[in-house]
XYZ file of C-alpha atoms in Angstrom:
715
model
C 97.073 -44.836 -158.555
C 94.278 -46.784 -156.850
C 93.382 -43.539 -155.129
C 93.373 -41.743 -158.467
C 91.082 -44.311 -160.004
C 88.787 -44.229 -156.961
C 88.616 -40.443 -157.162
C 87.890 -40.761 -160.857
C 85.064 -43.211 -160.413
C 83.427 -40.925 -157.907
C 83.154 -38.206 -160.520
C 82.581 -40.023 -163.818
C 79.277 -41.422 -164.977
C 78.917 -44.124 -167.545
C 79.068 -42.663 -171.050
C 79.265 -43.659 -174.655
C 81.588 -40.958 -175.919
C 83.061 -42.060 -179.222
C 86.597 -40.791 -179.807
C 88.575 -41.825 -182.902
C 91.366 -44.164 -181.856
C 94.985 -43.579 -182.828
C 98.235 -45.489 -182.599
C 99.861 -42.985 -180.328
C 101.805 -44.376 -177.410
C 99.901 -44.292 -174.143
C 101.425 -42.040 -171.551
C 102.831 -43.366 -168.282
C 99.868 -42.216 -166.249
C 97.494 -43.930 -168.662
C 99.427 -47.175 -168.313
C 99.140 -46.922 -164.574
C 95.400 -46.420 -164.882
C 95.180 -49.597 -166.938
C 96.799 -51.532 -164.104
C 94.273 -50.279 -161.572
C 91.210 -50.350 -163.824
C 90.065 -53.616 -162.276
C 90.580 -52.506 -158.663
C 87.721 -52.447 -156.181
C 85.944 -49.120 -156.656
C 83.223 -47.396 -154.662
C 79.852 -46.552 -156.144
C 79.954 -43.573 -158.547
C 79.453 -40.140 -157.097
C 75.758 -39.158 -157.126
C 76.034 -35.426 -156.505
C 76.953 -34.228 -159.989
C 75.044 -34.802 -163.190
C 77.144 -35.972 -166.135
C 76.767 -36.789 -169.832
C 76.563 -39.234 -172.655
C 78.291 -37.766 -175.661
C 77.501 -40.159 -178.468
C 77.074 -38.991 -182.060
C 74.382 -41.639 -182.654
C 71.786 -42.256 -179.900
C 71.541 -45.832 -178.699
C 68.173 -47.609 -179.077
C 68.483 -48.690 -175.460
C 68.683 -45.142 -174.231
C 64.905 -44.638 -174.495
C 65.495 -41.836 -176.967
C 63.725 -41.671 -180.359
C 65.969 -42.403 -183.301
C 66.444 -39.711 -185.969
C 63.693 -39.766 -188.577
C 64.520 -40.170 -192.280
C 65.153 -36.846 -193.976
C 62.278 -35.110 -195.635
C 62.463 -34.110 -199.311
C 63.379 -30.545 -198.423
C 66.611 -31.833 -196.901
C 67.931 -32.914 -200.294
C 70.733 -30.739 -201.614
C 72.964 -30.585 -204.634
C 76.653 -30.714 -203.927
C 79.045 -28.667 -206.061
C 79.918 -30.271 -209.375
C 78.099 -33.241 -210.827
C 77.973 -35.501 -207.804
C 74.202 -35.444 -207.812
C 71.766 -35.056 -204.948
C 72.847 -35.851 -201.452
C 70.972 -35.998 -198.175
C 71.847 -33.567 -195.424
C 71.048 -35.173 -192.080
C 71.565 -32.697 -189.276
C 71.409 -34.405 -185.902
C 67.816 -33.798 -184.713
C 66.998 -32.923 -181.116
C 64.848 -35.416 -179.240
C 61.103 -35.294 -179.819
C 59.417 -32.805 -177.516
C 57.997 -34.426 -174.426
C 54.607 -33.681 -172.982
C 54.026 -30.427 -171.139
C 53.565 -32.421 -167.930
C 56.960 -34.081 -168.372
C 58.654 -30.756 -169.090
C 57.181 -29.218 -165.936
C 58.208 -32.208 -163.840
C 61.786 -32.162 -165.190
C 62.218 -28.377 -165.058
C 64.907 -27.077 -162.728
C 66.325 -23.637 -161.853
C 69.193 -22.294 -163.921
C 72.571 -23.289 -162.536
C 73.892 -21.110 -159.747
C 77.409 -21.893 -160.994
C 76.712 -19.930 -164.193
C 74.762 -17.065 -162.582
C 76.766 -14.038 -161.493
C 76.074 -11.573 -158.695
C 74.061 -9.380 -161.094
C 71.674 -12.253 -161.915
C 73.049 -12.672 -165.431
C 72.595 -16.281 -166.563
C 75.418 -17.443 -168.823
C 73.985 -19.942 -171.300
C 76.375 -19.186 -174.197
C 79.878 -20.705 -174.339
C 82.603 -19.836 -176.860
C 85.471 -22.324 -177.196
C 88.699 -21.669 -179.080
C 89.716 -24.972 -180.671
C 93.016 -23.871 -182.246
C 95.585 -21.099 -182.276
C 96.405 -21.538 -185.976
C 95.117 -19.496 -188.896
C 95.455 -19.782 -192.665
C 95.417 -16.007 -193.247
C 97.938 -13.317 -192.307
C 95.795 -10.210 -191.959
C 97.802 -7.004 -191.648
C 95.993 -5.901 -188.514
C 96.052 -9.329 -186.899
C 99.039 -11.509 -187.777
C 102.564 -11.211 -189.168
C 103.298 -12.760 -192.529
C 105.489 -15.384 -190.811
C 102.769 -16.417 -188.351
C 102.908 -16.466 -184.572
C 104.938 -18.622 -182.159
C 102.921 -21.759 -181.517
C 102.655 -23.227 -178.052
C 103.581 -26.827 -177.280
C 100.792 -29.231 -178.162
C 100.455 -30.441 -174.594
C 99.422 -26.956 -173.459
C 96.384 -26.965 -175.747
C 93.056 -28.641 -175.056
C 92.665 -32.081 -176.606
C 89.501 -33.232 -178.366
C 88.254 -35.290 -175.376
C 88.913 -32.325 -173.065
C 86.918 -29.951 -175.268
C 84.000 -32.389 -175.374
C 84.135 -33.021 -171.627
C 84.156 -29.310 -170.845
C 81.265 -28.786 -173.254
C 79.272 -31.498 -171.486
C 79.866 -29.929 -168.074
C 78.606 -26.537 -169.243
C 75.577 -27.997 -171.030
C 74.684 -29.878 -167.846
C 74.427 -26.513 -166.101
C 72.182 -24.840 -168.668
C 74.384 -23.731 -171.582
C 72.248 -23.926 -174.732
C 74.627 -22.398 -177.290
C 78.231 -23.309 -178.072
C 80.344 -21.474 -180.631
C 83.668 -22.862 -181.873
C 86.284 -20.214 -182.631
C 90.054 -19.992 -183.059
C 92.385 -18.986 -184.650
C 90.617 -20.488 -187.615
C 88.651 -23.539 -186.430
C 88.441 -25.180 -189.873
C 92.214 -25.763 -189.931
C 91.855 -28.208 -187.050
C 92.174 -31.670 -188.581
C 89.428 -33.291 -186.518
C 87.020 -30.371 -186.530
C 84.179 -32.426 -188.037
C 84.437 -35.363 -185.550
C 84.706 -32.804 -182.765
C 81.505 -31.115 -183.933
C 79.778 -34.492 -184.169
C 80.524 -35.194 -180.525
C 79.510 -31.748 -179.323
C 76.439 -31.881 -181.568
C 75.305 -35.020 -179.746
C 74.749 -32.819 -176.686
C 71.584 -31.513 -178.374
C 69.871 -34.491 -176.777
C 70.780 -33.027 -173.387
C 69.826 -29.372 -173.811
C 72.195 -27.865 -176.390
C 70.178 -25.909 -178.955
C 72.758 -24.164 -181.114
C 76.194 -25.215 -182.386
C 77.853 -22.364 -184.242
C 81.147 -21.563 -185.932
C 83.151 -18.366 -186.380
C 85.386 -18.648 -189.452
C 87.189 -16.736 -192.187
C 85.503 -19.036 -194.708
C 88.666 -19.886 -196.620
C 88.267 -23.677 -196.397
C 84.776 -24.026 -194.955
C 83.145 -24.862 -198.301
C 84.969 -28.212 -198.285
C 83.639 -29.220 -194.864
C 80.315 -27.431 -194.639
C 78.059 -30.341 -195.655
C 79.594 -32.655 -193.058
C 79.303 -29.959 -190.407
C 75.607 -29.478 -191.131
C 75.117 -33.214 -190.716
C 76.969 -32.967 -187.389
C 74.500 -30.348 -186.133
C 75.908 -26.988 -187.238
C 73.218 -24.324 -186.853
C 75.035 -21.023 -187.386
C 78.022 -19.506 -189.204
C 79.627 -16.147 -188.495
C 82.016 -15.356 -191.343
C 84.678 -12.697 -190.789
C 85.025 -10.593 -193.930
C 86.159 -6.968 -193.982
C 86.009 -6.239 -197.712
C 84.109 -7.312 -200.843
C 86.957 -6.358 -203.186
C 89.263 -9.266 -204.090
C 92.358 -7.069 -204.478
C 91.784 -5.280 -201.207
C 91.206 -8.703 -199.637
C 94.598 -9.884 -200.873
C 96.298 -6.771 -199.522
C 94.665 -7.100 -196.118
C 95.117 -10.854 -195.686
C 98.348 -11.451 -197.670
C 96.555 -14.372 -199.282
C 94.717 -14.752 -202.605
C 91.724 -16.502 -201.098
C 88.743 -14.332 -201.895
C 87.359 -16.799 -204.455
C 87.428 -19.578 -201.856
C 85.524 -17.395 -199.405
C 82.968 -16.680 -202.131
C 82.543 -20.432 -202.620
C 81.744 -20.774 -198.922
C 79.200 -17.953 -199.058
C 77.539 -19.449 -202.139
C 77.421 -22.904 -200.566
C 75.742 -21.588 -197.426
C 73.034 -19.967 -199.540
C 72.615 -23.191 -201.537
C 72.158 -25.298 -198.410
C 69.734 -22.823 -196.893
C 67.624 -22.878 -200.040
C 67.069 -26.605 -199.508
C 66.300 -26.314 -195.816
C 69.626 -26.537 -193.942
C 68.556 -23.635 -191.717
C 72.022 -22.163 -191.135
C 71.911 -18.775 -189.399
C 74.377 -16.833 -191.531
C 76.100 -13.643 -190.425
C 79.039 -11.704 -191.845
C 81.206 -9.845 -189.339
C 82.958 -6.725 -190.613
C 85.302 -4.816 -188.295
C 85.170 -1.212 -189.461
C 88.365 0.846 -189.230
C 88.514 4.471 -190.233
C 90.534 5.016 -193.378
C 91.025 1.297 -193.931
C 87.674 -0.196 -194.912
C 84.994 2.300 -193.882
C 84.227 2.764 -197.588
C 83.036 -0.887 -197.636
C 79.980 -0.192 -195.466
C 77.567 0.708 -198.267
C 78.551 -2.228 -200.541
C 77.917 -4.576 -197.626
C 74.499 -2.982 -197.070
C 73.669 -3.465 -200.739
C 74.550 -7.136 -200.366
C 71.510 -7.605 -198.114
C 69.137 -6.464 -200.860
C 68.757 -9.985 -202.272
C 70.773 -12.154 -199.861
C 69.384 -13.640 -196.658
C 72.326 -12.700 -194.468
C 72.884 -10.409 -191.505
C 75.901 -8.180 -192.024
C 77.221 -7.012 -188.660
C 79.435 -3.936 -188.478
C 81.726 -4.106 -185.452
C 83.335 -1.128 -183.770
C 87.114 -1.484 -183.740
C 88.050 -2.707 -180.265
C 91.352 -2.492 -178.337
C 93.435 -5.590 -177.648
C 97.104 -6.024 -176.827
C 99.218 -5.106 -179.812
C 96.732 -3.417 -182.144
C 97.549 0.146 -180.995
C 93.900 1.070 -180.751
C 92.980 4.736 -180.566
C 89.713 6.593 -180.653
C 90.714 8.224 -183.946
C 90.798 4.843 -185.706
C 87.384 3.785 -184.455
C 84.450 4.367 -186.795
C 81.580 4.635 -184.339
C 78.119 3.106 -184.479
C 76.498 6.519 -184.929
C 78.818 7.382 -187.818
C 77.993 4.074 -189.525
C 74.290 4.686 -189.023
C 74.503 8.207 -190.430
C 76.456 6.995 -193.461
C 73.947 4.239 -194.244
C 70.943 6.528 -193.785
C 72.460 8.998 -196.227
C 71.925 6.321 -198.899
C 69.001 4.425 -197.330
C 66.984 6.992 -195.317
C 64.170 4.533 -194.534
C 66.442 2.177 -192.550
C 64.418 0.727 -189.665
C 65.329 -0.733 -186.274
C 64.219 -4.337 -185.657
C 63.208 -5.895 -182.352
C 65.862 -8.206 -180.916
C 66.477 -10.696 -178.124
C 67.585 -9.359 -174.751
C 70.961 -11.139 -175.035
C 71.755 -9.958 -178.558
C 75.206 -8.457 -178.950
C 74.117 -6.373 -181.914
C 71.492 -3.773 -182.668
C 69.509 -5.045 -185.656
C 68.267 -2.925 -188.568
C 66.747 -3.595 -191.976
C 66.193 -1.614 -195.130
C 62.516 -2.069 -196.086
C 62.220 -4.458 -199.012
C 65.656 -5.971 -198.464
C 65.935 -9.683 -197.731
C 68.840 -9.510 -195.322
C 69.489 -7.467 -192.196
C 72.164 -5.270 -190.683
C 73.641 -5.440 -187.213
C 75.884 -3.137 -185.196
C 78.131 -4.475 -182.440
C 78.706 -1.394 -180.306
C 81.065 -2.628 -177.611
C 82.874 0.705 -177.433
C 80.170 3.378 -177.603
C 77.075 1.519 -176.313
C 78.098 -1.524 -174.289
C 75.656 -4.390 -173.686
C 77.222 -5.661 -170.453
C 73.902 -5.623 -168.606
C 72.589 -8.559 -170.659
C 75.874 -10.400 -171.263
C 75.393 -14.173 -171.226
C 78.734 -15.267 -172.698
C 81.696 -17.181 -171.315
C 84.896 -18.086 -173.173
C 87.357 -20.951 -172.976
C 90.722 -20.236 -174.554
C 92.665 -22.724 -176.647
C 94.977 -23.377 -173.710
C 92.066 -24.093 -171.388
C 91.530 -20.825 -169.519
C 88.069 -19.593 -168.606
C 87.536 -15.931 -169.534
C 84.334 -14.366 -168.200
C 84.666 -11.047 -170.058
C 86.078 -10.322 -173.512
C 87.741 -7.154 -172.225
C 88.782 -8.577 -168.870
C 92.292 -9.807 -168.168
C 91.302 -12.243 -165.387
C 91.491 -15.910 -166.384
C 91.382 -19.246 -164.546
C 92.616 -22.593 -165.862
C 89.955 -25.276 -166.191
C 92.381 -27.428 -168.175
C 94.595 -28.118 -165.167
C 91.634 -29.114 -163.009
C 90.274 -31.391 -165.710
C 93.628 -33.132 -166.098
C 93.878 -34.024 -162.423
C 92.006 -37.246 -163.211
C 94.894 -38.202 -165.518
C 97.766 -37.299 -163.220
C 98.116 -33.847 -164.748
C 98.723 -35.216 -168.251
C 96.629 -34.287 -171.308
C 93.588 -36.517 -171.750
C 94.133 -38.004 -175.194
C 91.964 -40.630 -176.905
C 93.648 -43.622 -175.281
C 93.722 -42.081 -171.831
C 90.079 -41.163 -172.179
C 89.145 -44.701 -173.173
C 90.763 -45.985 -169.983
C 88.876 -43.437 -167.919
C 85.634 -44.471 -169.576
C 86.341 -48.153 -169.084
C 87.001 -47.557 -165.396
C 83.553 -46.005 -165.089
C 82.010 -48.880 -167.088
C 83.543 -51.459 -164.763
C 82.284 -49.624 -161.681
C 78.759 -49.615 -163.096
C 78.777 -53.432 -163.226
C 78.828 -53.695 -159.442
C 75.604 -54.886 -157.751
C 75.232 -51.605 -155.902
C 75.021 -49.654 -159.146
C 71.616 -48.192 -160.028
C 69.481 -50.135 -162.491
C 69.347 -47.205 -164.918
C 72.464 -45.057 -164.381
C 72.498 -41.716 -166.156
C 74.256 -42.180 -169.511
C 76.275 -39.040 -168.980
C 79.934 -38.253 -168.485
C 81.809 -35.484 -166.662
C 85.149 -36.085 -164.916
C 86.108 -34.076 -161.874
C 82.835 -32.189 -162.160
C 82.379 -31.042 -158.592
C 85.739 -29.289 -158.300
C 85.477 -27.974 -161.850
C 82.071 -26.434 -161.262
C 83.196 -24.818 -158.007
C 86.068 -23.071 -159.807
C 83.800 -22.022 -162.692
C 81.212 -20.724 -160.259
C 83.748 -18.617 -158.359
C 85.054 -17.108 -161.612
C 81.541 -16.233 -162.788
C 80.712 -14.667 -159.423
C 83.731 -12.370 -159.797
C 82.496 -11.011 -163.122
C 82.106 -7.232 -163.017
C 78.922 -5.359 -163.793
C 80.454 -3.861 -166.937
C 83.797 -3.577 -168.639
C 86.001 -0.501 -168.503
C 85.025 2.677 -170.294
C 86.173 3.959 -173.658
C 89.092 5.911 -172.218
C 90.358 3.018 -170.094
C 90.151 0.017 -172.411
C 93.011 1.091 -174.647
C 95.396 1.076 -171.649
C 94.337 -2.282 -170.209
C 96.351 -5.462 -170.643
C 94.424 -8.083 -172.592
C 95.053 -10.890 -175.038
C 95.943 -9.894 -178.607
C 93.242 -9.480 -181.215
C 94.703 -12.173 -183.488
C 93.262 -14.884 -181.251
C 91.240 -13.780 -178.313
C 92.175 -17.252 -177.114
C 95.890 -17.629 -177.918
C 98.127 -20.000 -175.944
C 100.365 -19.004 -173.088
C 103.380 -19.127 -175.390
C 102.085 -16.091 -177.259
C 101.900 -14.222 -173.989
C 105.506 -15.103 -173.154
C 106.741 -13.981 -176.556
C 104.594 -10.867 -176.652
C 107.426 -8.638 -175.509
C 109.253 -9.500 -178.735
C 106.309 -8.815 -180.995
C 104.754 -5.524 -181.975
C 101.632 -4.972 -183.998
C 99.979 -1.781 -185.220
C 97.203 -0.658 -187.467
C 95.520 2.682 -187.999
C 96.807 6.196 -188.238
C 97.526 9.323 -186.269
C 96.765 12.272 -188.510
C 98.986 15.316 -188.449
C 97.725 18.269 -186.473
C 96.863 20.146 -189.643
C 94.691 17.305 -190.893
C 92.917 16.115 -187.760
C 89.563 17.382 -188.942
C 90.152 16.760 -192.631
C 90.683 13.679 -194.751
C 91.790 10.726 -192.549
C 95.091 9.136 -193.499
C 94.965 5.389 -192.895
C 98.030 3.730 -191.484
C 98.660 0.004 -191.486
C 101.342 -1.815 -189.580
C 103.719 -4.646 -190.209
C 104.684 -7.244 -187.667
C 108.089 -8.870 -187.857
C 109.249 -11.474 -185.303
C 112.429 -10.961 -183.356
C 112.457 -14.541 -182.145
C 115.377 -16.469 -180.742
C 115.599 -18.439 -183.990
C 117.165 -15.426 -185.682
C 120.892 -15.717 -185.273
C 123.018 -13.051 -183.697
C 124.641 -12.465 -187.084
C 121.261 -11.721 -188.644
C 120.411 -9.337 -185.825
C 123.382 -7.121 -186.677
C 122.998 -4.171 -189.008
C 126.593 -3.544 -190.081
C 125.949 0.065 -190.916
C 126.783 3.352 -189.251
C 126.638 6.985 -190.239
C 128.436 8.497 -187.279
C 132.031 8.456 -188.569
C 134.051 9.022 -191.698
C 137.265 7.633 -193.135
C 139.177 9.294 -196.005
C 142.021 8.075 -198.112
C 143.982 10.341 -200.365
C 147.062 9.611 -202.471
C 147.313 5.999 -201.286
C 147.791 7.115 -197.678
C 145.445 7.067 -194.754
C 145.034 10.721 -193.854
C 143.272 10.772 -190.518
C 141.312 13.932 -189.991
C 139.588 15.369 -187.015
C 135.806 15.071 -186.953
C 133.521 12.598 -188.733
C 134.951 9.658 -190.691
C 133.533 7.156 -193.155
C 133.744 3.688 -191.682
C 132.498 1.956 -194.837
C 135.767 2.647 -196.683
C 138.890 0.551 -196.125
C 142.453 1.867 -196.137
C 142.691 0.881 -199.812
C 139.567 2.835 -200.688
C 137.263 -0.167 -201.106
C 133.788 -0.300 -199.638
C 133.211 -2.781 -196.813
C 130.883 -3.543 -193.935
C 131.861 -2.415 -190.493
C 131.340 -4.765 -187.583
C 129.314 -3.337 -184.734
C 129.298 -6.508 -182.655
C 130.729 -4.680 -179.652
C 127.805 -2.265 -179.494
C 125.031 -2.598 -176.933
C 121.550 -3.389 -178.307
C 119.030 -0.595 -177.706
C 115.634 0.392 -179.030
C 116.097 2.209 -182.329
C 113.536 4.379 -184.100
C 113.746 6.418 -187.292
C 111.208 8.500 -189.225
C 111.620 9.639 -192.828
C 109.367 11.937 -194.834
C 108.800 13.078 -198.391
C 106.048 14.763 -200.414
C 104.364 14.053 -203.750
C 103.065 17.265 -205.373
C 100.292 17.182 -208.002
C 99.819 19.665 -210.821
C 96.058 19.113 -211.067
C 93.691 19.374 -208.051
C 91.440 16.724 -209.613
C 94.062 14.057 -208.889
C 93.824 14.478 -205.134
C 90.044 14.279 -205.306
C 90.212 11.024 -207.260
C 92.604 9.604 -204.673
C 90.572 10.549 -201.606
C 87.366 9.268 -203.204
C 89.139 6.072 -204.299
C 88.213 6.593 -207.949
C 91.575 5.820 -209.550
C 91.368 3.068 -212.155
C 94.330 1.247 -210.635
C 92.600 1.048 -207.259
C 93.219 2.325 -203.739
C 96.270 4.575 -204.105
C 96.758 5.207 -200.390
C 96.283 1.571 -199.423
C 98.612 0.153 -202.080
C 101.291 2.779 -201.408
C 101.128 2.009 -197.704
C 101.703 -1.701 -198.299
C 104.505 -0.958 -200.779
C 106.302 1.175 -198.216
C 106.028 -1.482 -195.515
C 107.304 -4.180 -197.861
C 110.190 -1.960 -198.960
C 111.293 -1.473 -195.354
C 111.573 -5.256 -195.055
C 113.600 -5.546 -198.275
C 116.060 -2.723 -197.614
C 119.096 -5.082 -197.351
C 118.270 -6.374 -200.856
C 118.335 -2.833 -202.278
C 121.158 -1.123 -200.373
C 124.428 -3.098 -200.735
C 125.943 -2.420 -197.311
C 122.775 -2.993 -195.287
C 122.587 -6.302 -193.502
C 119.287 -7.979 -192.552
C 117.827 -6.727 -189.321
C 114.854 -7.924 -187.304
C 112.385 -5.043 -187.416
C 109.873 -4.829 -184.619
C 107.606 -2.280 -186.276
C 107.076 -0.517 -189.598
C 104.339 1.942 -190.458
C 103.615 4.290 -193.347
C 101.269 7.265 -193.121
C 99.938 9.034 -196.214
C 98.176 12.335 -195.559
C 96.343 14.166 -198.370
C 96.930 17.950 -198.313
C 94.631 20.356 -200.148
C 96.042 22.771 -202.740
C 97.543 25.932 -201.243
C 99.433 28.675 -203.117
C 100.562 30.402 -199.944
C 102.187 27.572 -198.069
C 105.797 28.406 -198.844
C 106.268 25.818 -201.592
C 106.615 28.410 -204.365
C 103.524 27.202 -206.125
C 104.426 23.511 -206.095
C 101.283 22.753 -204.106
C 98.927 24.215 -206.681
C 97.289 20.818 -207.228
C 97.484 19.423 -203.708
C 99.912 16.887 -202.334
C 100.392 13.647 -200.427
C 102.646 13.907 -197.393
C 104.336 10.598 -196.613
C 105.864 9.646 -193.261
C 107.490 6.266 -192.596
C 108.502 5.140 -189.114
C 110.559 2.011 -188.476
C 111.857 0.555 -185.215
C 113.931 -2.352 -183.956
C 115.720 -3.609 -180.874
C 119.294 -3.918 -182.127
C 122.799 -2.580 -182.402
C 122.376 -0.067 -185.218
C 119.847 2.417 -186.526
C 117.025 1.983 -189.006
C 117.318 5.244 -190.935
C 117.787 3.419 -194.232
C 114.681 1.312 -193.693
C 112.625 4.452 -193.019
C 114.013 6.211 -196.104
C 113.368 3.167 -198.288
C 109.798 2.857 -197.016
C 108.994 6.537 -197.667
C 110.523 6.557 -201.138
C 108.805 3.313 -202.211
C 105.449 4.673 -201.042
C 106.036 7.884 -203.024
C 107.025 5.959 -206.169
C 103.886 3.853 -205.850
C 101.728 6.988 -205.684
C 103.507 8.251 -208.806
C 102.978 4.958 -210.642
C 99.262 4.774 -209.852
C 98.586 8.420 -210.751
C 100.867 9.031 -213.760
C 98.049 8.341 -216.211
C 96.207 11.472 -215.042
C 99.121 13.663 -213.939
C 102.505 13.367 -215.622
C 103.819 16.535 -213.961
C 103.962 15.162 -210.438
C 107.026 16.056 -208.379
C 108.527 13.981 -205.534
C 110.575 16.107 -203.161
C 111.939 16.395 -199.686
C 113.063 12.850 -198.888
C 114.877 13.151 -195.577
C 115.229 11.662 -192.109
C 113.382 13.825 -189.590
C 113.837 11.689 -186.466
C 116.462 9.261 -185.224
C 116.442 7.840 -181.714
C 118.495 5.228 -179.871
C 122.108 4.176 -179.721
C 125.148 6.041 -178.463
C 124.246 9.307 -180.152
C 120.789 9.374 -178.564
C 117.887 11.331 -180.012
C 118.093 13.638 -183.004
C 115.310 15.558 -184.729
C 115.448 17.763 -187.791
C 115.056 21.399 -186.709
């Protein structure tokens, strides 16, 4: 351990990092460090610059103290609490031009790739958790969480931030998951915000806004300079359908509070990120544009991008050019704005509007040539490209100074004290740099090699959808999610029928159900089969050749048939039905989303997916089964008197197809049938006020695959 401490002292500078203390038990390696803290140590290593990460500058550090807030920094908090002062941590006073020239240095070679791109923007995922369950991102039950020791601790996040800032990073963005669910998010931001005295210019947050309004004031005081809020709809009911949470009002509180703080001088750069998906929320584009008429916000429309699990396809992507054409149809004088060379979005503005519009065109017009971003995942991996699957662990290198154990608050305090003691030696410099960075030399070498391997650009449009990458839910999920990925399936979008490819798009959402080990073998069984028949006549068991009913006992009573001796296989079933309208106006109202009850296709889709989950509650002999996938497609069909329906399609129709799958011992035909019928009944319910002559017909299974009988399709 003496060697460990000596190695540590060679790479750690004296610092004043404040970390909240806890009563947690110190790990074995930390106890060993305590025993060697007073050992004879060599002079600290002079080859690597390190940091002081103190929320409040020390008067002895020759740095100007923050000035009292000016009147424009006064704000009114929600309610009747009265005025309060917002004190964002100010950067140090600008030095003279002569001093700046003397202290100037070239940008770090560690963060410069072989194409001369300088990476001064770092994104850090601080959690894998989220308080929403968006249909296209997370299952209702959540995701498997990784062990806490695999995730970066608060001291580790701050130490990594300090290393990157020492090399020229000027912007740090905290992401997740949802970063505001992290308990110590505000203290963490205070510590990272203190790096503004050492070159950090921007500290930003990407959030869903659900709980931000409760922490926003404290974050501004900690140095928050920018907020990117993820919001895909401005309709509270659509929001609840898409997120499975009734939180739209809370998000609105966050938006209102940001505008309030900016009116009194907080200076928060506010952006709203909207991922546009064809048939899901493309109708929201124009309402978002209208929002910028009087609001100082940049709404950024993002092309739907492929990640593991979201079943991306070109048909689901609403392209940049399509968005632009749609907006110009309403606002023909839309103008392009000049931007910074490293901007990820193309900026536009409608003349006379306060806010702006942005388009993130990763799929159709990549911006790889000016990319300046690096990412650190929540489990401590460095990711040099959003679409790349190459990662390197900086967590493991950082933890070498603590014997491979996570650096918690107590362990960090021992590491800091070791450096403090070494600075008391006579050979120490009179004015040591008040900075801190453990294991910096090795860490920077690994970072530099990863950056140098960064490609000139990511794969093309036709290749990205087939590449392995982290799931969209958290671009920085833990390793546990990767290990469980084979048991999770996630889908959103639609594949229109061949007859409707160039007509009205039929959106298709997916449902994600875990098949985790926590589900017992009994729950995995679906004690249902339709491949045999048993008959009883006259009190006797009359065996007959051919199919038999296995759900009937010898006494004629219904029962469940055990299939425990069957081999689990992948099972898939598709069921279809059709809703015919008597009036063509109904279909037009549906496709234009003008029904008084709301989005008919969207609500029916969700109803079908939910019904598939609840099939065992509706059908007596169906046992619970762990579904791996459920999707419902609703395709509008124009009126046609010559389509073989004997005039039933005189007012148009909605064709419904439900597909359900599982990895189990029995089929999922009943789940598919239940999903299709529930979707059809929902269409009927939402349209009956304008068409009481609707007809629902043709409910049938058209595809069954898996099991002993193999594949079957309706002729």
